[in-house]
């Protein structure tokens, strides 16, 4: 009963909160809001872009009176039924136009200049007619007509001229773009002052069709992050995650200023610049170019990815004799077919990209933001709102207007970034901070705490990119410990990425006797962490190995260790018996990269540890290897190995003396993260590992 009452109380609270939001919306943004359930109910039956629908709903259903809304919805449905051109009914519409002499249609119009005739001509997408003369006033007023086309309401006339049979009988009497021609940005900034941060996020999400009350705080932030490419110039965002999480919905349906390149197949001419026609491609015409299904991205031109890299870094590209500048943001969305845990262990989070992109660190380093799509829920009907939000067109236009403003340097007053961020990281974080501020606080009024919240999520989104680069590019990208410093208190705060986990592979505190951690190159070629666990039983000197499978090299290395112990046990301790005890050692590949064959030294330490009942020192990783004669073998790729030690949670590293000269190749702050213990022989390694002086 109590639970029921509590739940009811919560629902009432949400409802009254929504009433308050709607009241404020009507007061501050009257005529720019629409009930999203109306959009949804009509959208499901008519395949028209949302901004077309909401333009009509904003005109006919701008009221609270249910009878007016009902009448308005009927009108909108009638207009769509009568005027929206379905491609399969194109011929019927042309016939009606001929019979009546005039007809109003809703269609997508593209205009081009016919140089031979020196006239502008329109092409109708669904109606399927082209070369229709159009007044030059329209393309000069609405230049988007020339750039890929826009949806319009067009009044057509049909006048057949017997004398001039070559002339088109179809004429355009009036054309109204279904997009807001002007927007008062100051009105938006003033209106924003009436709302709290939580209320404003709710409105933004409802404006793109999502119900904020069904999402937790983290999910709301991630959905807002999807809007960053629309509000920031030259912003590169990547989102990979499961299906049905609405990754491409925003770029396809909501924003009339973005274009979704489906299927991934494209050309340099289409995307950047057509040298034959001397026309700029999609990046010059749209605010945001989104690639759906990144796995299928394929350039017909060999230099496509190079030009894309150049553009993503600088916002310009060279074609022919000149350099072209554009401001379009790049978005890459796609599906992850495996769980995140598996991807993190076996490859990288960029794995779904085609090979020439997914392993190219120079390309991936240009990615400003990686949205973790796996944290966003699969959308069900209750995730879509029935409440008021901005007309999509109004939202798109004020977002577009905000692209002109720069807020990226605002945090310098309160915070400075840590030393691990290089120039590219800094640019990425500044762009994200600027983007979030424009979306959430367009009026420029926010507290230090609110700014800190934005800074934290921005650092996390960039660090996710850096973590994967470190995996692919090794030591070049070792500096991933992103942080920011408070200018007042000088306190440094570090930001982590949730999927890397706070749970380290190497736990803190003393391990059990016979438990040893090592870091080495696995079978896949990647460097990873391995754990050895041992048991000792009364017996006759047998040595059992589990977890190695049939790998002969691994078994050889473990036998080397046992044979060395049999020969040198007395030099280590008189209480180690290799004749009256049986030993079992279990080998675990902690990161799923394939077992290593560098196991002789770790096995020797594990056997001595269990035989003496003495654990190794806390948070220790053993590096290096020995031969049957006890010769030390130095560590391959020392810098990368130490980086894996750090990521795995090690605080002490046991290192062969032979590797001391290689420390010059390791960044000093990485060396400073450990207590490094050098050993000069196999016996010395055992003593130092067990903390015996």
XYZ file of C-alpha atoms in Angstrom:
693
model
C 0.000 0.000 0.000
C 2.819 2.385 0.976
C 4.648 1.625 -2.243
C 1.506 2.370 -4.210
C 1.055 5.685 -2.465
C 4.698 6.598 -2.918
C 4.531 5.785 -6.614
C 1.332 7.758 -6.991
C 2.932 10.689 -5.193
C 5.884 10.533 -7.592
C 3.584 10.489 -10.623
C 1.679 13.506 -9.273
C 4.947 15.331 -8.731
C 6.087 14.609 -12.306
C 2.692 15.697 -13.654
C 2.721 18.997 -11.745
C 6.344 19.561 -12.870
C 5.241 19.060 -16.476
C 2.323 21.488 -16.062
C 4.777 24.062 -14.767
C 7.130 23.520 -17.763
C 4.221 23.800 -20.216
C 2.989 26.994 -18.542
C 6.458 28.556 -18.843
C 6.724 27.413 -22.476
C 3.418 29.052 -23.377
C 4.434 32.254 -21.617
C 7.906 32.534 -23.184
C 7.690 30.636 -26.485
C 4.096 30.959 -27.636
C 3.646 29.912 -31.263
C 6.961 27.997 -31.275
C 5.800 24.885 -29.458
C 3.826 21.863 -30.532
C 2.333 18.820 -28.821
C 4.593 15.977 -29.828
C 1.896 13.289 -29.566
C 0.106 15.006 -32.475
C 3.309 14.797 -34.501
C 3.725 11.161 -33.537
C 0.159 10.095 -34.314
C 0.217 11.636 -37.811
C 3.844 10.681 -38.495
C 3.060 7.001 -38.078
C 0.611 7.207 -40.964
C 2.375 9.663 -43.296
C 5.947 9.324 -44.434
C 6.788 13.020 -44.353
C 9.730 14.588 -42.528
C 8.886 15.748 -39.016
C 9.709 19.387 -39.735
C 7.070 19.397 -42.527
C 4.457 18.028 -40.137
C 5.259 20.377 -37.310
C 5.225 23.395 -39.598
C 1.600 22.542 -40.395
C 0.697 21.587 -36.792
C 2.203 24.851 -35.516
C -0.053 26.722 -37.952
C -3.312 24.867 -37.282
C -3.051 23.406 -33.735
C -1.485 26.230 -31.745
C -4.027 26.155 -28.916
C -4.997 24.468 -25.674
C -8.606 24.102 -26.676
C -9.151 20.421 -27.507
C -11.855 21.230 -30.120
C -9.473 23.631 -31.956
C -6.680 21.022 -31.777
C -9.031 18.350 -33.109
C -10.159 20.596 -35.965
C -6.511 21.549 -36.642
C -5.394 17.906 -36.808
C -8.197 17.220 -39.315
C -6.980 20.148 -41.424
C -3.355 18.941 -41.318
C -4.403 15.409 -42.258
C -6.521 16.797 -45.120
C -3.649 18.978 -46.394
C -1.278 16.032 -46.255
C -3.811 13.751 -47.934
C -4.568 16.292 -50.685
C -1.244 18.084 -51.173
C 1.597 15.814 -50.050
C 2.909 14.105 -53.159
C 3.408 10.382 -52.870
C 5.790 9.177 -55.588
C 3.332 6.494 -56.750
C 0.571 9.107 -57.197
C 2.649 11.620 -59.127
C 0.801 11.067 -62.423
C -2.587 11.479 -60.715
C -1.477 14.859 -59.260
C -0.254 16.049 -62.675
C -3.644 15.119 -64.149
C -5.495 17.006 -61.384
C -3.277 20.037 -62.004
C -4.170 19.942 -65.711
C -7.903 19.604 -65.001
C -8.137 22.310 -62.346
C -5.544 24.680 -63.795
C -3.919 25.150 -60.372
C -2.932 22.895 -57.476
C -0.923 23.190 -54.227
C 1.656 20.474 -53.502
C 4.089 19.678 -50.666
C 7.319 18.349 -52.168
C 11.078 18.588 -52.022
C 12.396 21.151 -54.496
C 15.898 21.422 -55.946
C 16.832 24.382 -58.169
C 19.677 24.627 -60.699
C 20.786 27.315 -63.128
C 20.386 26.470 -66.806
C 23.351 28.350 -68.265
C 22.275 27.892 -71.901
C 18.908 29.565 -71.293
C 20.139 31.798 -68.423
C 17.157 30.744 -66.300
C 16.614 28.931 -63.024
C 14.817 25.585 -63.220
C 13.207 23.558 -60.460
C 13.099 19.811 -59.984
C 10.370 18.153 -57.907
C 11.562 15.087 -56.016
C 8.321 13.098 -55.544
C 6.320 14.630 -58.383
C 9.084 13.556 -60.755
C 9.061 16.669 -62.977
C 12.090 18.787 -63.828
C 13.139 21.857 -65.817
C 10.184 23.882 -64.412
C 10.967 27.626 -64.699
C 11.190 29.436 -61.350
C 11.643 33.098 -60.497
C 15.231 33.995 -59.577
C 13.904 35.659 -56.389
C 13.436 32.274 -54.731
C 16.968 30.843 -55.080
C 18.504 34.178 -54.100
C 16.259 34.369 -50.999
C 16.454 30.669 -50.082
C 19.892 29.499 -51.239
C 19.249 26.028 -49.838
C 17.150 25.400 -52.941
C 20.407 25.360 -54.873
C 22.148 23.151 -52.323
C 20.519 19.778 -52.324
C 16.945 21.044 -52.047
C 14.368 21.685 -49.323
C 10.708 20.850 -48.643
C 8.277 23.529 -49.729
C 4.591 24.238 -50.168
C 4.207 25.180 -53.837
C 1.218 26.629 -55.654
C 1.349 25.372 -59.237
C -0.434 26.596 -62.358
C -1.056 24.756 -65.626
C -1.117 26.936 -68.758
C -0.511 25.194 -72.076
C 0.789 27.509 -74.787
C -0.144 26.295 -78.287
C 2.299 28.687 -79.942
C 5.360 27.678 -77.881
C 5.203 23.914 -77.480
C 8.714 23.723 -76.020
C 7.738 25.886 -73.035
C 6.748 24.075 -69.833
C 2.969 24.254 -69.217
C 3.594 23.915 -65.445
C 4.410 27.222 -63.700
C 5.255 28.042 -60.072
C 2.919 30.745 -58.760
C 4.149 30.768 -55.142
C 6.742 28.861 -53.125
C 6.920 28.777 -49.310
C 9.825 26.893 -47.722
C 8.844 24.729 -44.771
C 11.613 26.149 -42.641
C 11.779 29.222 -40.487
C 13.320 32.024 -42.531
C 14.262 34.212 -39.517
C 14.892 33.731 -35.843
C 15.362 36.167 -32.970
C 18.173 34.635 -30.897
C 17.757 37.268 -28.149
C 14.187 36.107 -27.619
C 15.521 32.582 -27.013
C 18.151 33.831 -24.547
C 15.554 35.824 -22.632
C 13.108 32.901 -22.625
C 15.770 30.519 -21.290
C 16.059 32.533 -18.040
C 12.635 31.300 -16.906
C 13.757 27.625 -16.749
C 16.020 25.580 -14.500
C 18.747 23.371 -16.026
C 16.635 20.216 -15.483
C 13.552 21.820 -17.075
C 15.545 23.030 -20.076
C 17.097 19.583 -20.685
C 13.560 18.125 -20.515
C 12.374 20.640 -23.162
C 15.356 19.961 -25.458
C 14.758 16.208 -25.291
C 11.013 16.591 -25.846
C 11.736 18.793 -28.832
C 13.573 15.876 -30.468
C 10.677 13.575 -29.528
C 12.113 11.851 -26.396
C 10.434 11.716 -22.994
C 12.958 12.905 -20.404
C 10.954 11.502 -17.457
C 11.663 7.960 -18.735
C 15.445 8.469 -18.760
C 18.009 8.700 -15.984
C 20.390 11.644 -15.598
C 23.249 9.965 -17.449
C 21.045 8.979 -20.443
C 19.773 12.551 -20.734
C 23.332 13.886 -20.974
C 24.227 11.348 -23.666
C 21.191 12.311 -25.766
C 22.126 15.986 -25.442
C 25.682 15.042 -26.550
C 24.196 13.793 -29.847
C 23.168 17.393 -30.594
C 26.718 18.772 -30.294
C 27.572 18.435 -34.039
C 24.519 20.579 -34.849
C 25.586 23.434 -32.571
C 29.388 23.330 -33.099
C 31.285 23.931 -36.356
C 33.711 21.240 -37.568
C 32.877 18.868 -34.725
C 33.623 15.163 -35.220
C 31.469 12.751 -33.238
C 31.326 8.986 -33.185
C 28.600 6.822 -31.640
C 28.643 3.056 -31.781
C 26.133 0.945 -29.916
C 23.363 -1.673 -30.182
C 20.494 -1.430 -32.678
C 17.233 0.478 -31.960
C 18.831 3.182 -29.812
C 17.953 5.960 -32.291
C 21.538 6.795 -33.340
C 20.649 8.225 -36.747
C 17.126 9.505 -35.876
C 18.230 13.036 -34.922
C 20.309 13.586 -38.084
C 17.741 12.104 -40.458
C 14.355 13.203 -39.142
C 14.754 16.049 -36.706
C 17.269 18.433 -38.167
C 16.655 19.876 -41.630
C 20.268 21.125 -41.540
C 21.901 17.715 -41.474
C 22.128 14.966 -44.077
C 22.464 11.255 -43.468
C 24.686 9.412 -45.952
C 23.171 5.942 -45.827
C 25.064 2.883 -46.864
C 28.390 4.618 -46.538
C 29.316 4.556 -50.264
C 30.427 8.006 -51.346
C 32.896 9.903 -53.527
C 35.222 12.847 -52.961
C 33.228 14.838 -55.541
C 29.959 14.225 -53.694
C 31.355 14.861 -50.216
C 33.915 17.627 -50.786
C 34.330 19.147 -54.241
C 33.376 18.278 -57.798
C 36.236 19.485 -59.973
C 34.322 18.944 -63.202
C 31.339 21.067 -62.210
C 33.340 23.362 -59.897
C 30.758 22.833 -57.142
C 31.294 22.219 -53.451
C 30.011 18.941 -52.008
C 27.925 18.049 -48.943
C 30.337 19.570 -46.394
C 29.735 23.002 -47.897
C 25.961 22.660 -48.073
C 24.973 21.144 -44.738
C 25.738 21.871 -41.095
C 26.256 18.236 -40.334
C 27.093 15.195 -42.511
C 26.280 11.908 -40.755
C 27.440 8.492 -41.979
C 25.065 5.687 -41.136
C 26.507 2.195 -40.652
C 30.190 3.065 -40.469
C 31.154 -0.511 -41.311
C 30.108 0.185 -44.896
C 31.946 3.521 -45.441
C 33.696 3.204 -48.724
C 35.300 5.858 -50.919
C 35.457 5.142 -54.621
C 38.546 7.388 -54.716
C 41.827 6.234 -53.188
C 42.553 9.626 -51.640
C 39.086 9.893 -50.019
C 40.145 9.067 -46.477
C 43.217 11.342 -46.697
C 41.072 14.302 -47.750
C 38.604 13.435 -44.977
C 41.440 13.414 -42.410
C 42.641 16.795 -43.643
C 39.117 18.199 -43.421
C 38.416 16.732 -39.955
C 41.587 18.285 -38.558
C 41.415 21.753 -40.082
C 37.961 22.324 -41.598
C 39.583 22.805 -45.007
C 40.717 20.643 -47.918
C 42.706 21.209 -51.101
C 41.215 20.334 -54.478
C 42.819 21.434 -57.704
C 44.624 24.745 -57.318
C 42.843 26.125 -54.304
C 41.947 25.349 -50.743
C 38.289 25.118 -49.770
C 36.917 25.852 -46.311
C 33.697 24.421 -44.855
C 32.107 24.222 -41.406
C 30.085 20.969 -41.545
C 30.456 18.593 -38.611
C 31.106 14.898 -39.223
C 29.126 12.194 -37.443
C 29.849 8.478 -37.599
C 27.191 6.096 -36.264
C 27.134 2.320 -36.429
C 26.305 -0.911 -34.652
C 28.414 -2.902 -32.237
C 27.730 -6.589 -32.679
C 29.578 -7.829 -29.575
C 29.389 -6.783 -25.976
C 31.578 -3.864 -24.935
C 33.552 -6.047 -22.529
C 34.543 -8.395 -25.353
C 35.550 -5.497 -27.627
C 37.635 -3.898 -24.900
C 39.493 -7.143 -24.304
C 40.026 -8.344 -27.844
C 40.213 -5.249 -30.030
C 39.148 -1.609 -29.698
C 35.849 0.279 -29.520
C 36.529 1.479 -33.083
C 36.432 -2.105 -34.346
C 33.195 -1.678 -36.434
C 34.930 0.913 -38.656
C 36.412 -0.357 -41.964
C 40.062 -1.425 -41.625
C 41.544 1.634 -43.309
C 39.806 3.841 -40.694
C 39.468 1.644 -37.599
C 43.199 1.046 -37.259
C 44.403 4.433 -38.534
C 45.331 6.313 -35.362
C 45.748 9.591 -37.263
C 42.118 9.364 -38.428
C 40.729 8.322 -35.037
C 42.706 11.016 -33.195
C 40.614 13.596 -35.070
C 37.480 12.297 -33.354
C 36.465 14.881 -30.737
C 33.802 12.886 -28.971
C 32.816 9.208 -28.587
C 29.275 8.755 -27.240
C 28.890 5.357 -25.511
C 25.820 4.142 -27.432
C 25.615 0.973 -25.313
C 24.497 3.080 -22.319
C 21.433 4.421 -24.149
C 18.312 2.225 -23.761
C 16.636 0.509 -26.702
C 13.709 2.790 -27.437
C 10.170 1.601 -26.813
C 6.915 3.530 -27.312
C 6.959 4.937 -23.735
C 10.337 6.598 -24.417
C 8.670 8.977 -26.906
C 6.989 12.061 -25.502
C 3.333 13.145 -25.643
C 4.091 16.542 -24.182
C 4.978 19.977 -25.562
C 8.352 20.720 -27.132
C 9.751 23.263 -29.602
C 8.660 23.013 -33.219
C 11.503 21.085 -34.798
C 12.143 23.889 -37.205
C 12.509 26.453 -34.426
C 14.889 24.138 -32.586
C 16.958 23.541 -35.739
C 17.155 27.232 -36.557
C 18.186 28.494 -33.133
C 20.756 25.691 -32.894
C 22.039 26.794 -36.273
C 22.184 30.402 -35.132
C 24.190 29.394 -32.042
C 26.902 27.895 -34.307
C 28.091 31.467 -34.840
C 28.940 31.925 -31.141
C 32.012 30.652 -29.278
C 31.917 29.577 -25.623
C 34.901 27.195 -25.548
C 37.213 29.387 -23.462
C 34.676 30.152 -20.730
C 36.029 27.618 -18.235
C 39.497 29.252 -18.132
C 38.131 31.574 -15.441
C 37.531 28.672 -13.005
C 39.562 25.674 -14.226
C 42.617 24.712 -16.225
C 43.233 21.379 -17.927
C 45.742 18.790 -16.637
C 49.147 18.194 -18.253
C 48.106 14.908 -19.901
C 45.951 16.691 -22.494
C 47.752 17.521 -25.735
C 46.642 20.181 -28.217
C 44.095 17.948 -29.988
C 42.599 16.838 -26.659
C 42.319 20.454 -25.542
C 40.570 21.516 -28.781
C 38.134 18.597 -28.451
C 37.284 19.397 -24.820
C 36.857 23.123 -25.565
C 34.502 22.342 -28.462
C 32.405 20.054 -26.271
C 32.263 22.489 -23.356
C 31.264 25.243 -25.810
C 28.605 23.019 -27.411
C 27.037 21.941 -24.101
C 26.967 25.550 -22.858
C 25.230 26.732 -26.039
C 22.609 23.999 -25.742
C 21.965 24.218 -21.981
C 22.812 27.847 -21.125
C 22.414 29.852 -24.359
C 21.897 32.988 -22.244
C 25.434 32.558 -20.841
C 24.294 32.306 -17.187
C 25.626 29.313 -15.256
C 27.373 28.511 -11.971
C 30.857 27.114 -11.421
C 29.314 23.746 -10.375
C 27.264 23.566 -13.595
C 30.353 24.331 -15.634
C 32.321 21.640 -13.775
C 29.622 19.083 -14.598
C 29.969 19.912 -18.314
C 33.770 19.826 -18.129
C 33.710 16.344 -16.553
C 31.501 14.781 -19.244
C 33.531 16.520 -22.003
C 36.797 15.105 -20.646
C 35.239 11.643 -20.427
C 33.978 11.698 -24.049
C 37.445 12.627 -25.314
C 39.261 10.242 -22.998
C 37.240 7.363 -24.469
C 38.837 8.155 -27.850
C 42.303 8.437 -26.277
C 41.986 5.120 -24.406
C 41.322 3.315 -27.676
C 44.164 5.138 -29.414
C 46.478 3.963 -26.652
C 45.357 0.419 -27.360
C 46.003 0.771 -31.101
C 48.999 3.109 -31.149
C 50.830 2.175 -27.956
C 53.141 4.645 -26.276
C 52.429 7.516 -28.625
C 49.096 7.934 -26.797
C 50.114 6.878 -23.279
C 48.907 10.082 -21.584
C 45.250 9.221 -20.961
C 44.896 10.247 -17.317
C 42.820 13.345 -18.055
C 42.306 15.812 -15.279
C 41.366 19.419 -14.543
C 42.625 21.774 -11.840
C 40.518 24.208 -9.817
C 42.054 27.703 -10.096
C 41.005 28.605 -6.528
C 41.879 25.506 -4.510
C 44.532 24.068 -6.919
C 42.865 20.671 -6.417
C 43.419 18.290 -9.348
C 40.493 16.012 -10.221
C 40.853 13.039 -12.566
C 38.133 11.848 -14.946
C 37.735 8.171 -15.866
C 35.628 6.304 -18.423
C 33.049 3.951 -16.891
C 33.640 0.980 -19.226
C 37.342 0.765 -18.312
C 36.077 0.117 -14.815
C 37.358 1.143 -11.485
C 37.825 -2.556 -10.665
C 41.499 -3.112 -11.418
C 42.799 -6.473 -12.600
C 45.404 -6.457 -9.822
C 43.642 -5.955 -6.479
C 45.134 -3.850 -3.725
C 46.524 -5.476 -0.562
C 48.458 -8.684 -0.011
C 47.761 -11.564 -2.408
C 47.550 -15.180 -1.309
C 50.761 -17.233 -1.216
C 51.436 -18.632 -4.676
C 49.552 -15.794 -6.449
C 51.683 -13.883 -8.979
C 50.822 -11.269 -11.626
C 52.840 -10.755 -14.802
C 52.530 -8.557 -17.898
C 53.778 -9.845 -21.257
C 52.937 -10.247 -24.920
C 50.090 -12.709 -25.515
C 49.515 -14.966 -28.481
C 47.579 -12.227 -30.348
C 50.609 -9.903 -30.223
C 48.909 -7.543 -27.750
C 50.421 -6.922 -24.311
C 48.211 -7.960 -21.407
C 48.095 -9.072 -17.764
C 48.206 -12.708 -16.594
C 47.611 -14.244 -13.174
C 49.186 -17.403 -11.693
C 47.584 -19.185 -8.721
C 49.289 -22.133 -6.996
C 48.591 -24.973 -4.603
C 50.958 -27.410 -2.835
C 49.974 -30.966 -1.777
C 51.878 -33.878 -0.186
C 53.221 -36.121 -2.975
C 56.308 -37.122 -4.907
C 57.413 -34.023 -6.829
C 54.803 -33.828 -9.623
C 54.124 -30.516 -11.309
C 50.667 -29.922 -12.821
C 49.721 -26.975 -15.067
C 46.151 -25.908 -15.797
C 44.834 -23.180 -18.090
C 47.563 -23.577 -20.769
C 45.706 -25.907 -23.147
C 48.009 -27.653 -25.610
C 50.414 -24.784 -26.224
C 53.871 -26.383 -26.295
C 55.845 -23.105 -25.897
C 53.933 -22.169 -22.728
C 54.447 -25.657 -21.282
C 58.153 -25.503 -22.120
C 58.507 -22.222 -20.218
C 56.752 -23.620 -17.118
C 58.921 -26.781 -17.213
C 62.009 -24.541 -17.428
C 60.931 -22.907 -14.163
C 60.356 -26.235 -12.366
C 63.648 -27.723 -13.579
C 65.495 -24.568 -12.474
C 63.846 -24.861 -9.039
C 64.838 -28.522 -8.715
C 68.446 -27.599 -9.514
C 68.631 -24.458 -7.340
C 66.076 -24.922 -4.550
C 68.753 -25.042 -1.858
C 70.162 -21.665 -2.959
C 66.737 -20.090 -2.384
C 65.615 -21.886 0.795
C 66.313 -25.184 2.512
C 62.615 -25.627 3.267
C 61.570 -25.956 -0.420
C 60.992 -29.586 -1.350
C 60.709 -30.778 -4.950
C 60.529 -34.491 -4.026
C 57.941 -34.739 -1.205
C 55.393 -32.231 -2.507
C 53.191 -31.902 -5.596
C 52.595 -28.472 -7.122
C 49.627 -27.233 -9.140
C 49.742 -23.873 -10.923
C 46.714 -22.371 -12.714
C 47.359 -19.791 -15.457
C 44.742 -17.121 -16.279
C 44.656 -14.818 -19.280
C 42.990 -11.766 -17.643
C 42.336 -9.802 -20.864
C 41.523 -12.536 -23.329
C 44.491 -11.832 -25.640
C 45.885 -15.389 -25.749
C 48.310 -16.946 -23.248
C 51.917 -15.696 -23.117
C 54.953 -17.996 -23.289
C 57.003 -15.678 -20.994
C 56.131 -17.775 -17.965
C 59.400 -19.188 -16.551
C 60.178 -16.425 -14.023
C 56.551 -15.863 -12.829
C 56.171 -19.649 -12.403
C 59.408 -19.866 -10.387
C 58.237 -17.069 -8.056
C 54.753 -18.643 -7.726
C 56.291 -22.071 -6.808
C 58.663 -20.534 -4.225
C 55.820 -18.418 -2.784
C 53.499 -21.429 -2.205
C 56.384 -23.690 -1.015
C 57.408 -21.149 1.630
C 53.823 -20.057 2.410
C 54.914 -16.470 1.853
C 52.920 -14.074 -0.409
C 54.513 -11.652 -2.868
C 54.524 -7.962 -1.911
C 51.247 -6.087 -2.556
C 50.242 -4.779 -6.042
C 53.372 -6.303 -7.653
C 53.839 -7.209 -11.325
C 56.717 -9.430 -12.441
C 58.365 -8.425 -15.730
C 61.108 -10.261 -17.599
C 62.043 -13.873 -18.212
C 64.828 -16.390 -17.383
C 66.456 -19.240 -19.276
C 67.129 -22.737 -17.879
C 70.545 -21.543 -16.758
C 69.075 -18.536 -14.915
C 70.132 -15.960 -17.540
C 67.929 -12.865 -17.441
C 66.044 -11.934 -20.612
C 65.088 -8.269 -20.918
C 61.540 -7.018 -21.384
C 60.207 -6.409 -24.924
C 58.396 -3.087 -25.466
C 59.132 -1.823 -21.945
C 57.111 1.414 -22.213
C 53.976 -0.357 -23.441
C 54.386 -3.094 -20.806
C 54.646 -0.493 -18.009
C 51.569 1.280 -19.350
C 49.589 -2.017 -19.130
C 50.963 -2.470 -15.560
C 49.593 0.979 -14.654
C 46.198 0.319 -16.261
C 45.963 -3.030 -14.467
C 46.441 -1.404 -11.072
C 50.093 -2.298 -10.297
C 52.032 -0.103 -7.879
C 55.336 -2.065 -7.833
C 57.212 -3.550 -10.775
C 59.924 -6.220 -10.623
C 62.313 -5.456 -13.471
C 65.510 -7.192 -14.737
C 68.693 -5.159 -14.525
C 69.167 -5.751 -18.266
C 66.125 -3.521 -18.968
C 67.492 -0.531 -17.005
C 68.941 1.072 -20.166
C 65.498 0.937 -21.840
C 63.982 3.185 -19.169
C 65.210 6.138 -21.224
C 62.401 5.361 -23.740
C 59.708 5.558 -21.037
C 57.984 8.883 -20.157
C 59.125 10.107 -16.750
C 55.615 10.433 -15.262
C 54.967 6.770 -16.172
C 58.134 5.683 -14.347
C 57.067 7.860 -11.434
C 53.823 5.888 -11.118
C 55.658 2.804 -9.746
C 58.078 1.656 -7.196
C 60.540 -0.109 -9.590
C 62.489 -3.004 -8.020
C 65.498 -4.239 -10.044
C 66.758 -7.835 -9.830
C 70.111 -9.161 -10.993
C 69.421 -12.939 -11.048
C 66.560 -15.438 -10.807
C 67.202 -16.029 -7.079
C 67.355 -12.257 -6.493
C 63.994 -11.902 -8.261
C 62.429 -14.505 -5.918
C 63.797 -12.786 -2.785
C 62.669 -9.335 -3.838
C 59.245 -10.547 -4.969
C 58.647 -12.165 -1.569
C 59.993 -9.118 0.258
C 62.998 -10.985 1.695
C 66.060 -8.813 2.279
